[in-house]
mmCIF file of C-alpha atoms in Angstrom:
data_model
loop_
_atom_site.group_PDB
_atom_site.id
_atom_site.type_symbol
_atom_site.label_atom_id
_atom_site.label_comp_id
_atom_site.label_asym_id
_atom_site.label_seq_id
_atom_site.Cartn_x
_atom_site.Cartn_y
_atom_site.Cartn_z
ATOM 1 C CA MET A 5 -7.040 23.841 -46.100
ATOM 2 C CA GLY A 6 -4.646 21.102 -45.487
ATOM 3 C CA ALA A 7 -1.968 23.502 -45.684
ATOM 4 C CA THR A 8 -3.935 26.307 -43.172
ATOM 5 C CA THR A 9 -2.007 28.002 -40.676
ATOM 6 C CA SER A 10 -3.987 27.317 -37.803
ATOM 7 C CA THR A 11 -2.482 27.933 -33.806
ATOM 8 C CA VAL A 12 -0.488 30.778 -32.789
ATOM 9 C CA SER A 13 2.429 28.688 -32.437
ATOM 10 C CA ASP A 14 2.411 27.502 -35.995
ATOM 11 C CA ALA A 15 2.457 30.711 -37.202
ATOM 12 C CA LEU A 16 5.337 32.152 -34.936
ATOM 13 C CA ARG A 17 7.135 28.868 -36.201
ATOM 14 C CA ALA A 18 6.429 30.093 -39.208
ATOM 15 C CA GLU A 19 7.653 33.165 -39.051
ATOM 16 C CA ARG A 20 10.893 32.261 -37.305
ATOM 17 C CA VAL A 21 10.882 29.848 -40.056
ATOM 18 C CA LYS A 22 11.034 32.192 -42.577
ATOM 19 C CA PHE A 23 14.168 34.197 -40.492
ATOM 20 C CA THR A 24 16.114 32.213 -40.786
ATOM 21 C CA THR A 25 15.930 30.954 -44.248
ATOM 22 C CA LEU A 26 16.174 34.489 -45.889
ATOM 23 C CA PRO A 27 19.852 35.637 -45.466
ATOM 24 C CA SER A 28 18.542 39.170 -45.915
ATOM 25 C CA GLN A 29 16.745 39.076 -42.321
ATOM 26 C CA TRP A 30 18.876 37.378 -40.166
ATOM 27 C CA ALA A 31 22.288 39.682 -41.598
ATOM 28 C CA ALA A 32 20.372 42.830 -40.760
ATOM 29 C CA PRO A 33 20.781 42.449 -36.903
ATOM 30 C CA LEU A 34 24.619 41.281 -37.321
ATOM 31 C CA VAL A 35 24.850 43.965 -39.099
ATOM 32 C CA ALA A 36 23.224 46.530 -36.834
ATOM 33 C CA LEU A 37 25.294 45.175 -34.033
ATOM 34 C CA ALA A 38 28.344 45.370 -35.308
ATOM 35 C CA MET A 39 28.004 48.568 -36.548
ATOM 36 C CA THR A 40 26.481 49.939 -32.813
ATOM 37 C CA VAL A 41 29.204 48.270 -31.021
ATOM 38 C CA GLY A 42 31.838 48.634 -33.902
ATOM 39 C CA VAL A 43 31.854 52.627 -34.153
ATOM 40 C CA THR A 44 31.549 52.920 -30.311
ATOM 41 C CA ALA A 45 34.482 51.201 -29.926
ATOM 42 C CA ALA A 46 36.338 52.737 -32.639
ATOM 43 C CA VAL A 47 35.339 56.314 -32.359
ATOM 44 C CA ASN A 48 35.766 56.537 -28.597
ATOM 45 C CA ALA A 49 39.411 54.670 -28.529
ATOM 46 C CA ALA A 50 40.479 57.363 -31.255
ATOM 47 C CA TYR A 51 39.270 60.142 -29.212
ATOM 48 C CA GLY A 52 37.306 59.315 -26.146
ATOM 49 C CA ALA A 53 40.629 60.124 -24.030
ATOM 50 C CA LYS A 54 41.261 63.522 -25.945
ATOM 51 C CA ASP A 55 37.551 64.366 -25.770
ATOM 52 C CA HIS A 56 36.100 63.542 -22.595
ATOM 53 C CA THR A 57 35.413 65.853 -20.110
ATOM 54 C CA PRO A 58 33.836 65.339 -17.183
ATOM 55 C CA GLY A 59 30.713 67.892 -17.474
ATOM 56 C CA GLU A 60 29.954 65.923 -20.607
ATOM 57 C CA ASP A 61 27.354 63.685 -20.907
ATOM 58 C CA PRO A 62 28.594 60.352 -21.234
ATOM 59 C CA ALA A 63 25.711 58.516 -23.028
ATOM 60 C CA ASN A 64 26.606 60.657 -26.121
ATOM 61 C CA GLY A 65 30.103 58.594 -26.181
ATOM 62 C CA ILE A 66 27.712 55.627 -25.620
ATOM 63 C CA PHE A 67 25.332 55.533 -28.083
ATOM 64 C CA TYR A 68 27.194 57.215 -30.822
ATOM 65 C CA GLY A 69 27.401 53.754 -32.644
ATOM 66 C CA LEU A 70 23.903 53.615 -32.527
ATOM 67 C CA LEU A 71 23.456 56.413 -34.709
ATOM 68 C CA PHE A 72 24.660 54.177 -37.465
ATOM 69 C CA GLY A 73 23.560 50.638 -36.666
ATOM 70 C CA HIS A 74 20.028 51.865 -35.885
ATOM 71 C CA VAL A 75 19.876 51.942 -39.922
ATOM 72 C CA ALA A 76 19.908 48.466 -40.062
ATOM 73 C CA VAL A 77 17.953 48.302 -37.302
ATOM 74 C CA ALA A 78 15.542 49.621 -39.314
ATOM 75 C CA CYS A 79 16.028 47.513 -42.338
ATOM 76 C CA LEU A 80 15.367 44.807 -40.755
ATOM 77 C CA GLY A 81 11.498 46.168 -39.491
ATOM 78 C CA VAL A 82 11.522 46.810 -43.152
ATOM 79 C CA LEU A 83 12.737 43.079 -44.436
ATOM 80 C CA LEU A 84 10.862 41.189 -41.674
ATOM 81 C CA ILE A 85 7.236 42.123 -44.195
ATOM 82 C CA GLY A 86 8.271 43.290 -47.348
ATOM 83 C CA GLN A 87 10.080 40.644 -48.424
ATOM 84 C CA GLU A 88 6.516 39.188 -48.624
ATOM 85 C CA PHE A 89 5.256 42.060 -50.562
ATOM 86 C CA ASN A 90 8.281 42.386 -53.201
ATOM 87 C CA THR A 91 8.515 38.521 -54.026
ATOM 88 C CA ARG A 92 4.185 37.883 -54.056
ATOM 89 C CA MET A 93 4.579 35.582 -50.973
ATOM 90 C CA VAL A 94 2.234 37.633 -49.150
ATOM 91 C CA GLY A 95 -0.615 36.034 -50.803
ATOM 92 C CA ALA A 96 0.855 32.047 -49.800
ATOM 93 C CA SER A 97 1.081 33.266 -46.438
ATOM 94 C CA LEU A 98 -2.248 34.509 -46.212
ATOM 95 C CA THR A 99 -3.365 31.192 -47.456
ATOM 96 C CA ALA A 100 -1.811 29.468 -44.814
ATOM 97 C CA VAL A 101 -2.829 31.551 -42.074
ATOM 98 C CA PRO A 102 -5.798 32.821 -42.865
ATOM 99 C CA ARG A 103 -6.514 35.278 -39.450
ATOM 100 C CA ARG A 104 -4.871 38.138 -41.349
ATOM 101 C CA GLY A 105 -4.021 39.788 -37.293
ATOM 102 C CA ARG A 106 -2.474 36.125 -36.306
ATOM 103 C CA LEU A 107 -0.342 36.684 -39.534
ATOM 104 C CA TYR A 108 0.703 40.378 -38.407
ATOM 105 C CA GLY A 109 0.601 39.135 -34.706
ATOM 106 C CA ALA A 110 3.565 36.675 -35.510
ATOM 107 C CA LYS A 111 5.321 38.684 -37.198
ATOM 108 C CA LEU A 112 5.170 41.492 -34.916
ATOM 109 C CA ALA A 113 6.074 39.542 -32.038
ATOM 110 C CA LEU A 114 9.406 38.058 -33.881
ATOM 111 C CA GLY A 115 10.442 42.069 -34.488
ATOM 112 C CA ALA A 116 9.963 42.666 -30.966
ATOM 113 C CA GLY A 117 11.795 39.256 -29.928
ATOM 114 C CA LEU A 118 14.308 40.002 -32.555
ATOM 115 C CA GLY A 119 14.763 44.254 -31.468
ATOM 116 C CA LEU A 120 14.907 43.102 -27.877
ATOM 117 C CA LEU A 121 17.631 40.692 -28.020
ATOM 118 C CA LEU A 122 19.945 43.226 -29.839
ATOM 119 C CA GLY A 123 18.784 45.976 -28.602
ATOM 120 C CA LEU A 124 20.888 43.736 -25.088
ATOM 121 C CA ALA A 125 23.474 43.039 -27.054
ATOM 122 C CA SER A 126 24.485 45.606 -28.166
ATOM 123 C CA THR A 127 23.770 48.745 -25.706
ATOM 124 C CA ALA A 128 25.786 45.588 -23.051
ATOM 125 C CA GLY A 129 27.950 45.783 -25.960
ATOM 126 C CA SER A 130 28.334 50.366 -26.434
ATOM 127 C CA PHE A 131 28.920 50.096 -22.444
ATOM 128 C CA LEU A 132 31.457 47.707 -22.117
ATOM 129 C CA ALA A 133 33.196 49.442 -25.606
ATOM 130 C CA VAL A 134 33.493 52.926 -23.403
ATOM 131 C CA GLY A 135 34.159 51.053 -20.538
ATOM 132 C CA THR A 136 37.254 49.562 -21.714
ATOM 133 C CA THR A 137 38.957 52.461 -23.663
ATOM 134 C CA VAL A 138 38.158 55.363 -21.490
ATOM 135 C CA GLY A 139 36.507 54.457 -18.382
ATOM 136 C CA LEU A 140 32.376 54.592 -17.504
ATOM 137 C CA ASP A 141 31.315 55.086 -13.865
ATOM 138 C CA LEU A 142 28.045 52.722 -13.753
ATOM 139 C CA SER A 143 26.542 55.180 -10.637
ATOM 140 C CA THR A 144 26.492 57.891 -13.033
ATOM 141 C CA PRO A 145 22.498 59.900 -12.006
ATOM 142 C CA GLY A 146 20.202 58.413 -15.838
ATOM 143 C CA LEU A 147 22.819 55.924 -16.756
ATOM 144 C CA ALA A 148 20.518 52.636 -15.570
ATOM 145 C CA ARG A 149 17.532 54.218 -17.044
ATOM 146 C CA SER A 150 19.735 55.593 -19.951
ATOM 147 C CA PHE A 151 20.595 51.844 -20.542
ATOM 148 C CA LEU A 152 17.341 51.016 -20.431
ATOM 149 C CA ALA A 153 15.945 53.125 -22.813
ATOM 150 C CA GLY A 154 19.038 52.495 -25.424
ATOM 151 C CA VAL A 155 17.455 48.440 -25.060
ATOM 152 C CA LEU A 156 14.350 49.493 -25.686
ATOM 153 C CA TYR A 157 14.930 51.817 -28.526
ATOM 154 C CA HIS A 158 16.221 48.881 -30.970
ATOM 155 C CA PRO A 159 12.445 46.494 -31.020
ATOM 156 C CA MET A 160 10.451 49.813 -31.100
ATOM 157 C CA MET A 161 12.181 50.915 -34.413
ATOM 158 C CA VAL A 162 12.039 47.088 -35.704
ATOM 159 C CA LEU A 163 8.026 47.098 -35.070
ATOM 160 C CA LEU A 164 7.576 51.276 -36.291
ATOM 161 C CA CYS A 165 9.332 50.281 -39.873
ATOM 162 C CA LEU A 166 7.567 46.982 -40.198
ATOM 163 C CA GLY A 167 4.638 48.526 -39.541
ATOM 164 C CA LEU A 168 4.847 51.931 -41.986
ATOM 165 C CA THR A 169 6.188 48.900 -44.545
ATOM 166 C CA ALA A 170 2.585 47.467 -44.094
ATOM 167 C CA MET A 171 1.599 49.654 -44.514
ATOM 168 C CA MET A 172 2.823 50.658 -47.573
ATOM 169 C CA GLY A 173 2.583 47.117 -48.955
ATOM 170 C CA ASN A 174 6.416 48.062 -50.922
ATOM 171 C CA LEU A 175 10.054 47.124 -50.050
ATOM 172 C CA SER A 176 11.684 49.048 -52.210
ATOM 173 C CA ALA A 177 8.900 51.909 -51.447
ATOM 174 C CA ALA A 178 9.545 51.714 -47.413
ATOM 175 C CA LEU A 179 13.350 50.948 -47.832
ATOM 176 C CA GLY A 180 13.813 53.792 -49.927
ATOM 177 C CA LEU A 181 12.077 56.454 -47.452
ATOM 178 C CA LEU A 182 12.641 55.022 -43.668
ATOM 179 C CA THR A 183 16.260 54.456 -44.046
ATOM 180 C CA PRO A 184 16.712 57.644 -45.589
ATOM 181 C CA MET A 185 14.504 59.455 -42.405
ATOM 182 C CA VAL A 186 16.551 57.542 -40.143
ATOM 183 C CA PHE A 187 19.686 57.889 -41.302
ATOM 184 C CA LEU A 188 19.734 62.015 -42.429
ATOM 185 C CA GLY A 189 15.903 62.989 -42.902
ATOM 186 C CA THR A 190 14.894 63.682 -38.825
ATOM 187 C CA THR A 191 18.668 65.448 -38.377
ATOM 188 C CA TRP A 192 18.433 67.813 -41.129
ATOM 189 C CA LEU A 193 15.203 68.747 -39.572
ATOM 190 C CA ALA A 194 16.924 69.241 -36.164
ATOM 191 C CA ALA A 195 19.031 71.727 -37.557
ATOM 192 C CA ILE A 196 16.982 74.032 -39.417
ATOM 193 C CA PRO A 197 15.543 76.721 -37.367
ATOM 194 C CA GLY A 198 11.979 76.333 -36.136
ATOM 195 C CA VAL A 199 11.623 73.127 -37.745
ATOM 196 C CA ARG A 200 13.783 71.735 -35.167
ATOM 197 C CA GLU A 201 10.676 72.612 -32.575
ATOM 198 C CA LEU A 202 8.574 69.644 -34.076
ATOM 199 C CA GLY A 203 11.368 67.546 -35.544
ATOM 200 C CA GLN A 204 12.239 66.981 -31.520
ATOM 201 C CA PHE A 205 9.013 65.137 -31.683
ATOM 202 C CA LEU A 206 9.479 62.605 -34.077
ATOM 203 C CA PRO A 207 10.287 59.181 -32.784
ATOM 204 C CA ASP A 208 14.173 58.582 -33.438
ATOM 205 C CA ARG A 209 14.548 61.666 -31.936
ATOM 206 C CA ALA A 210 12.631 61.056 -29.124
ATOM 207 C CA GLY A 211 14.143 57.630 -28.444
ATOM 208 C CA LEU A 212 17.606 58.813 -28.895
ATOM 209 C CA TYR A 213 16.667 61.791 -26.106
ATOM 210 C CA ALA A 214 15.892 58.981 -24.290
ATOM 211 C CA THR A 215 19.077 57.542 -23.810
ATOM 212 C CA ARG A 216 20.740 60.719 -22.327
ATOM 213 C CA THR A 217 21.463 61.150 -19.390
ATOM 214 C CA LYS A 218 21.183 65.396 -18.959
ATOM 215 C CA PRO A 219 18.368 66.960 -20.678
ATOM 216 C CA GLU A 220 19.301 69.353 -23.625
ATOM 217 C CA PRO A 221 18.304 73.321 -24.194
ATOM 218 C CA GLY A 222 15.653 73.204 -26.612
ATOM 219 C CA ILE A 223 14.161 70.084 -25.786
ATOM 220 C CA HIS A 224 10.316 70.456 -23.978
ATOM 221 C CA TYR A 225 10.291 67.086 -21.827
ATOM 222 C CA GLY A 226 12.065 64.681 -20.207
ATOM 223 C CA HIS A 227 13.888 61.201 -20.743
ATOM 224 C CA TRP A 228 10.926 59.052 -20.184
ATOM 225 C CA THR A 229 8.751 60.925 -22.204
ATOM 226 C CA GLY A 230 10.929 60.788 -25.080
ATOM 227 C CA LEU A 231 10.171 56.861 -24.560
ATOM 228 C CA LEU A 232 6.894 57.218 -24.513
ATOM 229 C CA ILE A 233 6.773 59.511 -27.554
ATOM 230 C CA MET A 234 8.236 56.637 -29.496
ATOM 231 C CA ALA A 235 6.173 54.168 -27.861
ATOM 232 C CA LEU A 236 3.152 55.932 -28.655
ATOM 233 C CA TRP A 237 4.595 56.503 -32.465
ATOM 234 C CA THR A 238 5.295 52.688 -32.704
ATOM 235 C CA ALA A 239 1.639 51.922 -31.097
ATOM 236 C CA LEU A 240 -0.152 53.722 -33.975
ATOM 237 C CA ALA A 241 2.751 52.401 -36.939
ATOM 238 C CA ALA A 242 1.852 49.180 -35.651
ATOM 239 C CA TYR A 243 -2.237 49.520 -35.528
ATOM 240 C CA GLY A 244 -1.837 51.090 -38.564
ATOM 241 C CA GLY A 245 -0.113 47.783 -40.124
ATOM 242 C CA LEU A 246 -2.830 45.624 -39.245
ATOM 243 C CA ARG A 247 -5.578 47.685 -40.462
ATOM 244 C CA ALA A 248 -3.406 47.723 -43.724
ATOM 245 C CA MET A 249 -3.166 43.873 -43.275
ATOM 246 C CA ARG A 250 -6.920 42.934 -42.577
ATOM 247 C CA ARG A 251 -7.766 45.286 -46.109
ATOM 248 C CA TYR A 252 -5.238 43.464 -47.988
ATOM 249 C CA GLU A 253 -7.497 40.417 -48.255
ATOM 250 C CA HIS A 254 -9.798 42.183 -50.744
ATOM 251 C CA HIS A 255 -7.031 42.317 -52.861
#
């Protein structure tokens, strides 16, 4: 049992080492940041000055890049635990950290920390990109809440996908299901008459609505409630992942 990781700090340190030594993991947040800020900057530079009107919600331009970047954010959540299932190294991790809750908690803590840092960088970068291209009035009502929602969207998306991947226990299945759903699935659902009523309660749709500064027709809740809806989905996924990890020791 000499190799057993017995403390929370040791478990966290082990997860940090895994993250920094696996290029596929630390590259994901960099791709997310580049896509989110890059697409926002490019679109606003090319079309923002022409399409911007006083009555338009400025958050549409600020978070335009997030519609692409959040796919990489979802991939980060999947990879933080999915690679261990894919390479069968999860057994070694469970040997090093016999307490399943501690191992899973360390992964959640790492994911939350990475997501929060990514959210701060991406959201600040997107605000700066819009401010330097088409201009941005920071006193716009709801913009401070929009910034906060943009920051929090990232760690919640990471934890949501991490928990769902733990429940699936398979990297390929998680990537094959979650990334298309985040990128296209809920958008398609929102475009289908009748289904949109339910689709608006899906986590990514609710989280993105929380970033808006103005109400949208057909949305049956407020912006803060949208953030709460995504948080509830995230909590359920995280709990489901914990249950799955605890059952894994019997395999």
